[in-house]
Structure formats: C-alpha cells, structure tokens
Amino acid sequence: WILDRLLPLVSPLMSAPALIGSVFLMVMALLMIMTRLTQLMDDIAESASRITTPQGCLLVMAVIAFAKILHELSHALTCRRLGGHVREMGIMLLVGIPCLYCDVSDAWLFDRRWKRIAVSAAGMWAELTLAAITTLLWVWTAKGPLQDVCVTLMVVCSVSTLLFNGNPLLRYDGYYMLSDWVEI
C-alpha cells in the first residue's frame, strides 16, 4: 500500500521530461566537478576528517541509509509503474546500517527487455540524480555541516554507485542490466 500511495506522487519524476531534466542536471554537475576538481578533493578531505567524530559517523550512516532507501524505492516504484508487483519490502543491514530492501523479481516476468533494464537501472538513476543535485548544492553552500552532507552524498551516490552497483562483474544492478541487454 505504501507504493500505491507514493506512485501518484512520484510518477511525474518518471516522465520523459523529468528523465531528460535529470540528464541535464548530471551533465551540469559533471561540468561543475571538472571545473572545481581541486576544491572538491580538498572538501572531501575536510569532510573525511570530520567523519571521525561520533556526530560525523552518525551523519555518514544517515546519508548512506537515505541514499540506499531512495535507491531501493526507485526500483520498487519503477517496477510498480511498469505493471509489476513488489513481493516483499523490509529492512536489511548494509555494513551495519539499516536500509530498505525491495524484492522486484517480478520484473523478470516482463515481456519487454527495456522494462527489465529500467527496473534494474532505476536505483542507480535515482542515486546519480541525487548526486547531481547535491553537487550543485555543494557549489552554492559554505563550508560546514550542509556542505559535508553534500560531499558525502556526492561520493556515495556517484563513485560508489558506479563502482559497485554499475559494475557488470559484480552481481548487482549493472550485472542484471548487461545480462538483459545481451540477452543472457
């Protein structure tokens, strides 16, 4: 019932104009990073030094939990929107951090390959869009806790997402997208 209530609210975010807008945001964020790479590296180092405090650890845990909840909800909502069922939702521990888990295995019953790929890609797409938004916020915020959150979300939602979830050699989203694309 949660997904049925959320779906009408987020359906506009799944439209073609919204997807094109998120690509635009990602390109802008990439350009911002390319022009401010030294500043980003300095801010990552500063944020990492503050993570060693108890408040910093809690902040990182909250940021990771938020990003992964968004990731899993994106899979579930995309599956529902394309006509599939989400068999199960629950809590899992990801490196000791409570996160959402959604069983979207019904996506494998879709007769169209693009639908299966869309469900597999939805979590990474949401995280990359969040990374783009937080990149723009990072540029416009002063040093402090908000900028630390932005930097942490940028790294968690882009680098780690692409290295782990997008990697077709690991059995995560990228693996399933590639196997569907090449029909194996």
PDB file of C-alpha atoms in Angstrom:
ATOM      1  CA  TRP A   1       0.000   0.000   0.000  1.00  0.00           C
ATOM      2  CA  ILE A   2       2.952   2.333   0.568  1.00  0.00           C
ATOM      3  CA  LEU A   3       3.986   2.064  -3.075  1.00  0.00           C
ATOM      4  CA  ASP A   4       0.414   2.600  -4.278  1.00  0.00           C
ATOM      5  CA  ARG A   5       0.259   5.840  -2.280  1.00  0.00           C
ATOM      6  CA  LEU A   6       3.715   7.026  -3.359  1.00  0.00           C
ATOM      7  CA  LEU A   7       3.350   6.197  -7.051  1.00  0.00           C
ATOM      8  CA  PRO A   8       0.974   9.052  -7.993  1.00  0.00           C
ATOM      9  CA  LEU A   9       3.226  11.496  -6.151  1.00  0.00           C
ATOM     10  CA  VAL A  10       6.437  10.426  -7.902  1.00  0.00           C
ATOM     11  CA  SER A  11       5.059   9.494 -11.335  1.00  0.00           C
ATOM     12  CA  PRO A  12       5.858  12.966 -12.711  1.00  0.00           C
ATOM     13  CA  LEU A  13       9.502  12.309 -11.773  1.00  0.00           C
ATOM     14  CA  MET A  14       9.412   9.220 -14.004  1.00  0.00           C
ATOM     15  CA  SER A  15       8.217  11.070 -17.095  1.00  0.00           C
ATOM     16  CA  ALA A  16      10.341  11.660 -20.187  1.00  0.00           C
ATOM     17  CA  PRO A  17      10.802  15.400 -19.434  1.00  0.00           C
ATOM     18  CA  ALA A  18      11.932  14.586 -15.887  1.00  0.00           C
ATOM     19  CA  LEU A  19      14.410  11.984 -17.157  1.00  0.00           C
ATOM     20  CA  ILE A  20      15.781  14.493 -19.681  1.00  0.00           C
ATOM     21  CA  GLY A  21      15.997  17.076 -16.884  1.00  0.00           C
ATOM     22  CA  SER A  22      17.968  14.671 -14.718  1.00  0.00           C
ATOM     23  CA  VAL A  23      20.409  14.057 -17.586  1.00  0.00           C
ATOM     24  CA  PHE A  24      20.810  17.838 -17.844  1.00  0.00           C
ATOM     25  CA  LEU A  25      21.477  18.012 -14.083  1.00  0.00           C
ATOM     26  CA  MET A  26      24.052  15.222 -14.357  1.00  0.00           C
ATOM     27  CA  VAL A  27      25.866  16.974 -17.201  1.00  0.00           C
ATOM     28  CA  MET A  28      25.866  20.270 -15.286  1.00  0.00           C
ATOM     29  CA  ALA A  29      27.186  18.510 -12.182  1.00  0.00           C
ATOM     30  CA  LEU A  30      29.929  16.819 -14.170  1.00  0.00           C
ATOM     31  CA  LEU A  31      30.972  20.186 -15.617  1.00  0.00           C
ATOM     32  CA  MET A  32      30.963  21.709 -12.126  1.00  0.00           C
ATOM     33  CA  ILE A  33      33.188  18.911 -10.850  1.00  0.00           C
ATOM     34  CA  MET A  34      35.575  19.213 -13.790  1.00  0.00           C
ATOM     35  CA  THR A  35      35.995  22.948 -13.210  1.00  0.00           C
ATOM     36  CA  ARG A  36      36.347  22.589  -9.412  1.00  0.00           C
ATOM     37  CA  LEU A  37      38.191  19.288  -9.035  1.00  0.00           C
ATOM     38  CA  THR A  38      40.886  20.641  -6.707  1.00  0.00           C
ATOM     39  CA  GLN A  39      38.274  22.272  -4.482  1.00  0.00           C
ATOM     40  CA  LEU A  40      36.283  19.027  -4.421  1.00  0.00           C
ATOM     41  CA  MET A  41      39.314  16.991  -3.374  1.00  0.00           C
ATOM     42  CA  ASP A  42      40.038  19.481  -0.581  1.00  0.00           C
ATOM     43  CA  ASP A  43      36.406  19.394   0.579  1.00  0.00           C
ATOM     44  CA  ILE A  44      36.359  15.583   0.515  1.00  0.00           C
ATOM     45  CA  ALA A  45      39.498  15.538   2.673  1.00  0.00           C
ATOM     46  CA  GLU A  46      38.000  18.072   5.109  1.00  0.00           C
ATOM     47  CA  SER A  47      34.697  16.194   5.312  1.00  0.00           C
ATOM     48  CA  ALA A  48      36.534  12.895   5.823  1.00  0.00           C
ATOM     49  CA  SER A  49      38.491  14.388   8.718  1.00  0.00           C
ATOM     50  CA  ARG A  50      35.231  15.364  10.444  1.00  0.00           C
ATOM     51  CA  ILE A  51      33.733  11.906   9.929  1.00  0.00           C
ATOM     52  CA  THR A  52      35.895  10.504  12.718  1.00  0.00           C
ATOM     53  CA  THR A  53      33.746  12.254  15.327  1.00  0.00           C
ATOM     54  CA  PRO A  54      30.624  10.490  16.673  1.00  0.00           C
ATOM     55  CA  GLN A  55      28.435  13.115  15.002  1.00  0.00           C
ATOM     56  CA  GLY A  56      30.305  12.603  11.740  1.00  0.00           C
ATOM     57  CA  CYS A  57      29.806   8.841  11.892  1.00  0.00           C
ATOM     58  CA  LEU A  58      26.083   9.295  12.501  1.00  0.00           C
ATOM     59  CA  LEU A  59      25.914  11.753   9.615  1.00  0.00           C
ATOM     60  CA  VAL A  60      27.582   9.300   7.230  1.00  0.00           C
ATOM     61  CA  MET A  61      25.319   6.481   8.381  1.00  0.00           C
ATOM     62  CA  ALA A  62      22.232   8.652   7.872  1.00  0.00           C
ATOM     63  CA  VAL A  63      23.416   9.752   4.421  1.00  0.00           C
ATOM     64  CA  ILE A  64      24.110   6.175   3.319  1.00  0.00           C
ATOM     65  CA  ALA A  65      20.755   4.990   4.692  1.00  0.00           C
ATOM     66  CA  PHE A  66      18.912   7.806   2.892  1.00  0.00           C
ATOM     67  CA  ALA A  67      20.669   7.126  -0.417  1.00  0.00           C
ATOM     68  CA  LYS A  68      20.048   3.373  -0.270  1.00  0.00           C
ATOM     69  CA  ILE A  69      16.403   3.805   0.759  1.00  0.00           C
ATOM     70  CA  LEU A  70      15.951   6.102  -2.253  1.00  0.00           C
ATOM     71  CA  HIS A  71      17.757   3.521  -4.410  1.00  0.00           C
ATOM     72  CA  GLU A  72      15.515   0.628  -3.363  1.00  0.00           C
ATOM     73  CA  LEU A  73      12.316   2.690  -3.514  1.00  0.00           C
ATOM     74  CA  SER A  74      13.233   3.664  -7.075  1.00  0.00           C
ATOM     75  CA  HIS A  75      13.470   0.002  -8.073  1.00  0.00           C
ATOM     76  CA  ALA A  76      10.129  -0.741  -6.397  1.00  0.00           C
ATOM     77  CA  LEU A  77       8.264   2.263  -7.786  1.00  0.00           C
ATOM     78  CA  THR A  78       9.571   1.656 -11.301  1.00  0.00           C
ATOM     79  CA  CYS A  79       8.522  -1.985 -11.111  1.00  0.00           C
ATOM     80  CA  ARG A  80       5.028  -0.956  -9.925  1.00  0.00           C
ATOM     81  CA  ARG A  81       4.716   1.755 -12.564  1.00  0.00           C
ATOM     82  CA  LEU A  82       5.580  -0.691 -15.334  1.00  0.00           C
ATOM     83  CA  GLY A  83       2.985  -3.186 -14.122  1.00  0.00           C
ATOM     84  CA  GLY A  84       4.981  -5.494 -11.866  1.00  0.00           C
ATOM     85  CA  HIS A  85       4.437  -6.417  -8.269  1.00  0.00           C
ATOM     86  CA  VAL A  86       6.796  -5.903  -5.378  1.00  0.00           C
ATOM     87  CA  ARG A  87       6.599  -9.157  -3.494  1.00  0.00           C
ATOM     88  CA  GLU A  88       8.380  -8.040  -0.357  1.00  0.00           C
ATOM     89  CA  MET A  89       9.776  -4.964   1.334  1.00  0.00           C
ATOM     90  CA  GLY A  90      11.769  -4.965   4.513  1.00  0.00           C
ATOM     91  CA  ILE A  91      14.817  -3.836   6.399  1.00  0.00           C
ATOM     92  CA  MET A  92      18.309  -5.119   5.649  1.00  0.00           C
ATOM     93  CA  LEU A  93      21.647  -4.252   7.182  1.00  0.00           C
ATOM     94  CA  LEU A  94      24.165  -2.740   4.801  1.00  0.00           C
ATOM     95  CA  VAL A  95      27.552  -2.541   6.532  1.00  0.00           C
ATOM     96  CA  GLY A  96      25.635  -2.389   9.812  1.00  0.00           C
ATOM     97  CA  ILE A  97      23.375   0.426   8.597  1.00  0.00           C
ATOM     98  CA  PRO A  98      19.618  -0.308   8.452  1.00  0.00           C
ATOM     99  CA  CYS A  99      18.382   0.159   4.883  1.00  0.00           C
ATOM    100  CA  LEU A 100      15.351  -0.716   2.813  1.00  0.00           C
ATOM    101  CA  TYR A 101      15.119  -3.932   0.807  1.00  0.00           C
ATOM    102  CA  CYS A 102      12.633  -4.475  -2.029  1.00  0.00           C
ATOM    103  CA  ASP A 103      12.056  -7.727  -3.902  1.00  0.00           C
ATOM    104  CA  VAL A 104      11.389  -6.708  -7.511  1.00  0.00           C
ATOM    105  CA  SER A 105      11.980 -10.146  -9.006  1.00  0.00           C
ATOM    106  CA  ASP A 106       8.617  -9.795 -10.788  1.00  0.00           C
ATOM    107  CA  ALA A 107      10.466  -7.544 -13.234  1.00  0.00           C
ATOM    108  CA  TRP A 108      11.910 -10.712 -14.769  1.00  0.00           C
ATOM    109  CA  LEU A 109       8.370 -11.592 -15.854  1.00  0.00           C
ATOM    110  CA  PHE A 110       8.120  -8.506 -18.066  1.00  0.00           C
ATOM    111  CA  ASP A 111       7.953  -9.443 -21.727  1.00  0.00           C
ATOM    112  CA  ARG A 112       9.898  -6.365 -22.806  1.00  0.00           C
ATOM    113  CA  ARG A 113      13.609  -6.164 -22.216  1.00  0.00           C
ATOM    114  CA  TRP A 114      13.600  -2.358 -21.775  1.00  0.00           C
ATOM    115  CA  LYS A 115      11.209  -2.683 -18.831  1.00  0.00           C
ATOM    116  CA  ARG A 116      13.513  -5.131 -17.062  1.00  0.00           C
ATOM    117  CA  ILE A 117      16.503  -2.892 -17.718  1.00  0.00           C
ATOM    118  CA  ALA A 118      14.540   0.152 -16.499  1.00  0.00           C
ATOM    119  CA  VAL A 119      13.768  -1.556 -13.183  1.00  0.00           C
ATOM    120  CA  SER A 120      17.423  -2.573 -12.781  1.00  0.00           C
ATOM    121  CA  ALA A 121      18.651   0.932 -13.671  1.00  0.00           C
ATOM    122  CA  ALA A 122      16.133   2.867 -11.558  1.00  0.00           C
ATOM    123  CA  GLY A 123      18.113   2.751  -8.311  1.00  0.00           C
ATOM    124  CA  MET A 124      21.348   3.922  -9.889  1.00  0.00           C
ATOM    125  CA  TRP A 125      19.490   6.605 -11.852  1.00  0.00           C
ATOM    126  CA  ALA A 126      17.948   7.963  -8.651  1.00  0.00           C
ATOM    127  CA  GLU A 127      21.306   7.984  -6.881  1.00  0.00           C
ATOM    128  CA  LEU A 128      23.082   9.684  -9.794  1.00  0.00           C
ATOM    129  CA  THR A 129      20.340  12.310  -9.924  1.00  0.00           C
ATOM    130  CA  LEU A 130      20.720  12.873  -6.180  1.00  0.00           C
ATOM    131  CA  ALA A 131      24.496  13.132  -6.663  1.00  0.00           C
ATOM    132  CA  ALA A 132      23.936  15.773  -9.357  1.00  0.00           C
ATOM    133  CA  ILE A 133      21.602  17.795  -7.133  1.00  0.00           C
ATOM    134  CA  THR A 134      23.995  17.641  -4.188  1.00  0.00           C
ATOM    135  CA  THR A 135      26.881  18.630  -6.468  1.00  0.00           C
ATOM    136  CA  LEU A 136      25.051  21.826  -7.360  1.00  0.00           C
ATOM    137  CA  LEU A 137      24.255  22.406  -3.684  1.00  0.00           C
ATOM    138  CA  TRP A 138      27.910  21.792  -2.787  1.00  0.00           C
ATOM    139  CA  VAL A 139      28.966  24.574  -5.161  1.00  0.00           C
ATOM    140  CA  TRP A 140      26.500  27.016  -3.616  1.00  0.00           C
ATOM    141  CA  THR A 141      26.999  26.260   0.092  1.00  0.00           C
ATOM    142  CA  ALA A 142      29.568  27.490   2.562  1.00  0.00           C
ATOM    143  CA  LYS A 143      31.852  25.157   4.478  1.00  0.00           C
ATOM    144  CA  GLY A 144      30.043  23.402   7.282  1.00  0.00           C
ATOM    145  CA  PRO A 145      27.703  20.505   8.027  1.00  0.00           C
ATOM    146  CA  LEU A 146      25.479  21.059   4.970  1.00  0.00           C
ATOM    147  CA  GLN A 147      28.475  21.008   2.659  1.00  0.00           C
ATOM    148  CA  ASP A 148      29.725  17.837   4.403  1.00  0.00           C
ATOM    149  CA  VAL A 149      26.370  16.185   3.709  1.00  0.00           C
ATOM    150  CA  CYS A 150      26.550  17.287   0.068  1.00  0.00           C
ATOM    151  CA  VAL A 151      30.094  15.991  -0.385  1.00  0.00           C
ATOM    152  CA  THR A 152      29.248  12.684   1.295  1.00  0.00           C
ATOM    153  CA  LEU A 153      26.135  12.222  -0.842  1.00  0.00           C
ATOM    154  CA  MET A 154      28.101  13.119  -3.969  1.00  0.00           C
ATOM    155  CA  VAL A 155      30.648  10.385  -3.268  1.00  0.00           C
ATOM    156  CA  VAL A 156      28.199   7.744  -2.024  1.00  0.00           C
ATOM    157  CA  CYS A 157      25.699   8.336  -4.836  1.00  0.00           C
ATOM    158  CA  SER A 158      28.164   8.589  -7.698  1.00  0.00           C
ATOM    159  CA  VAL A 159      31.512   6.907  -7.188  1.00  0.00           C
ATOM    160  CA  SER A 160      30.343   4.008  -5.020  1.00  0.00           C
ATOM    161  CA  THR A 161      27.179   3.533  -7.080  1.00  0.00           C
ATOM    162  CA  LEU A 162      29.089   3.313 -10.325  1.00  0.00           C
ATOM    163  CA  LEU A 163      31.918   1.172  -8.918  1.00  0.00           C
ATOM    164  CA  PHE A 164      29.679  -1.342  -7.174  1.00  0.00           C
ATOM    165  CA  ASN A 165      26.100  -1.209  -8.459  1.00  0.00           C
ATOM    166  CA  GLY A 166      27.072  -0.325 -12.018  1.00  0.00           C
ATOM    167  CA  ASN A 167      29.884  -2.853 -12.254  1.00  0.00           C
ATOM    168  CA  PRO A 168      28.728  -5.719 -14.515  1.00  0.00           C
ATOM    169  CA  LEU A 169      31.307  -8.038 -12.944  1.00  0.00           C
ATOM    170  CA  LEU A 170      29.503  -7.950  -9.590  1.00  0.00           C
ATOM    171  CA  ARG A 171      26.004  -9.378  -9.183  1.00  0.00           C
ATOM    172  CA  TYR A 172      24.305  -6.043  -8.664  1.00  0.00           C
ATOM    173  CA  ASP A 173      22.284  -3.770 -10.929  1.00  0.00           C
ATOM    174  CA  GLY A 174      24.905  -3.413 -13.671  1.00  0.00           C
ATOM    175  CA  TYR A 175      25.214  -7.189 -13.957  1.00  0.00           C
ATOM    176  CA  TYR A 176      21.467  -7.616 -14.471  1.00  0.00           C
ATOM    177  CA  MET A 177      21.277  -4.715 -16.914  1.00  0.00           C
ATOM    178  CA  LEU A 178      24.095  -6.157 -19.023  1.00  0.00           C
ATOM    179  CA  SER A 179      22.724  -9.693 -18.935  1.00  0.00           C
ATOM    180  CA  ASP A 180      19.336  -8.409 -20.088  1.00  0.00           C
ATOM    181  CA  TRP A 181      20.888  -6.204 -22.753  1.00  0.00           C
ATOM    182  CA  VAL A 182      22.893  -9.055 -24.289  1.00  0.00           C
ATOM    183  CA  GLU A 183      20.015 -11.483 -23.623  1.00  0.00           C
ATOM    184  CA  ILE A 184      21.892 -13.928 -21.446  1.00  0.00           C
TER     185      ILE A 184
END
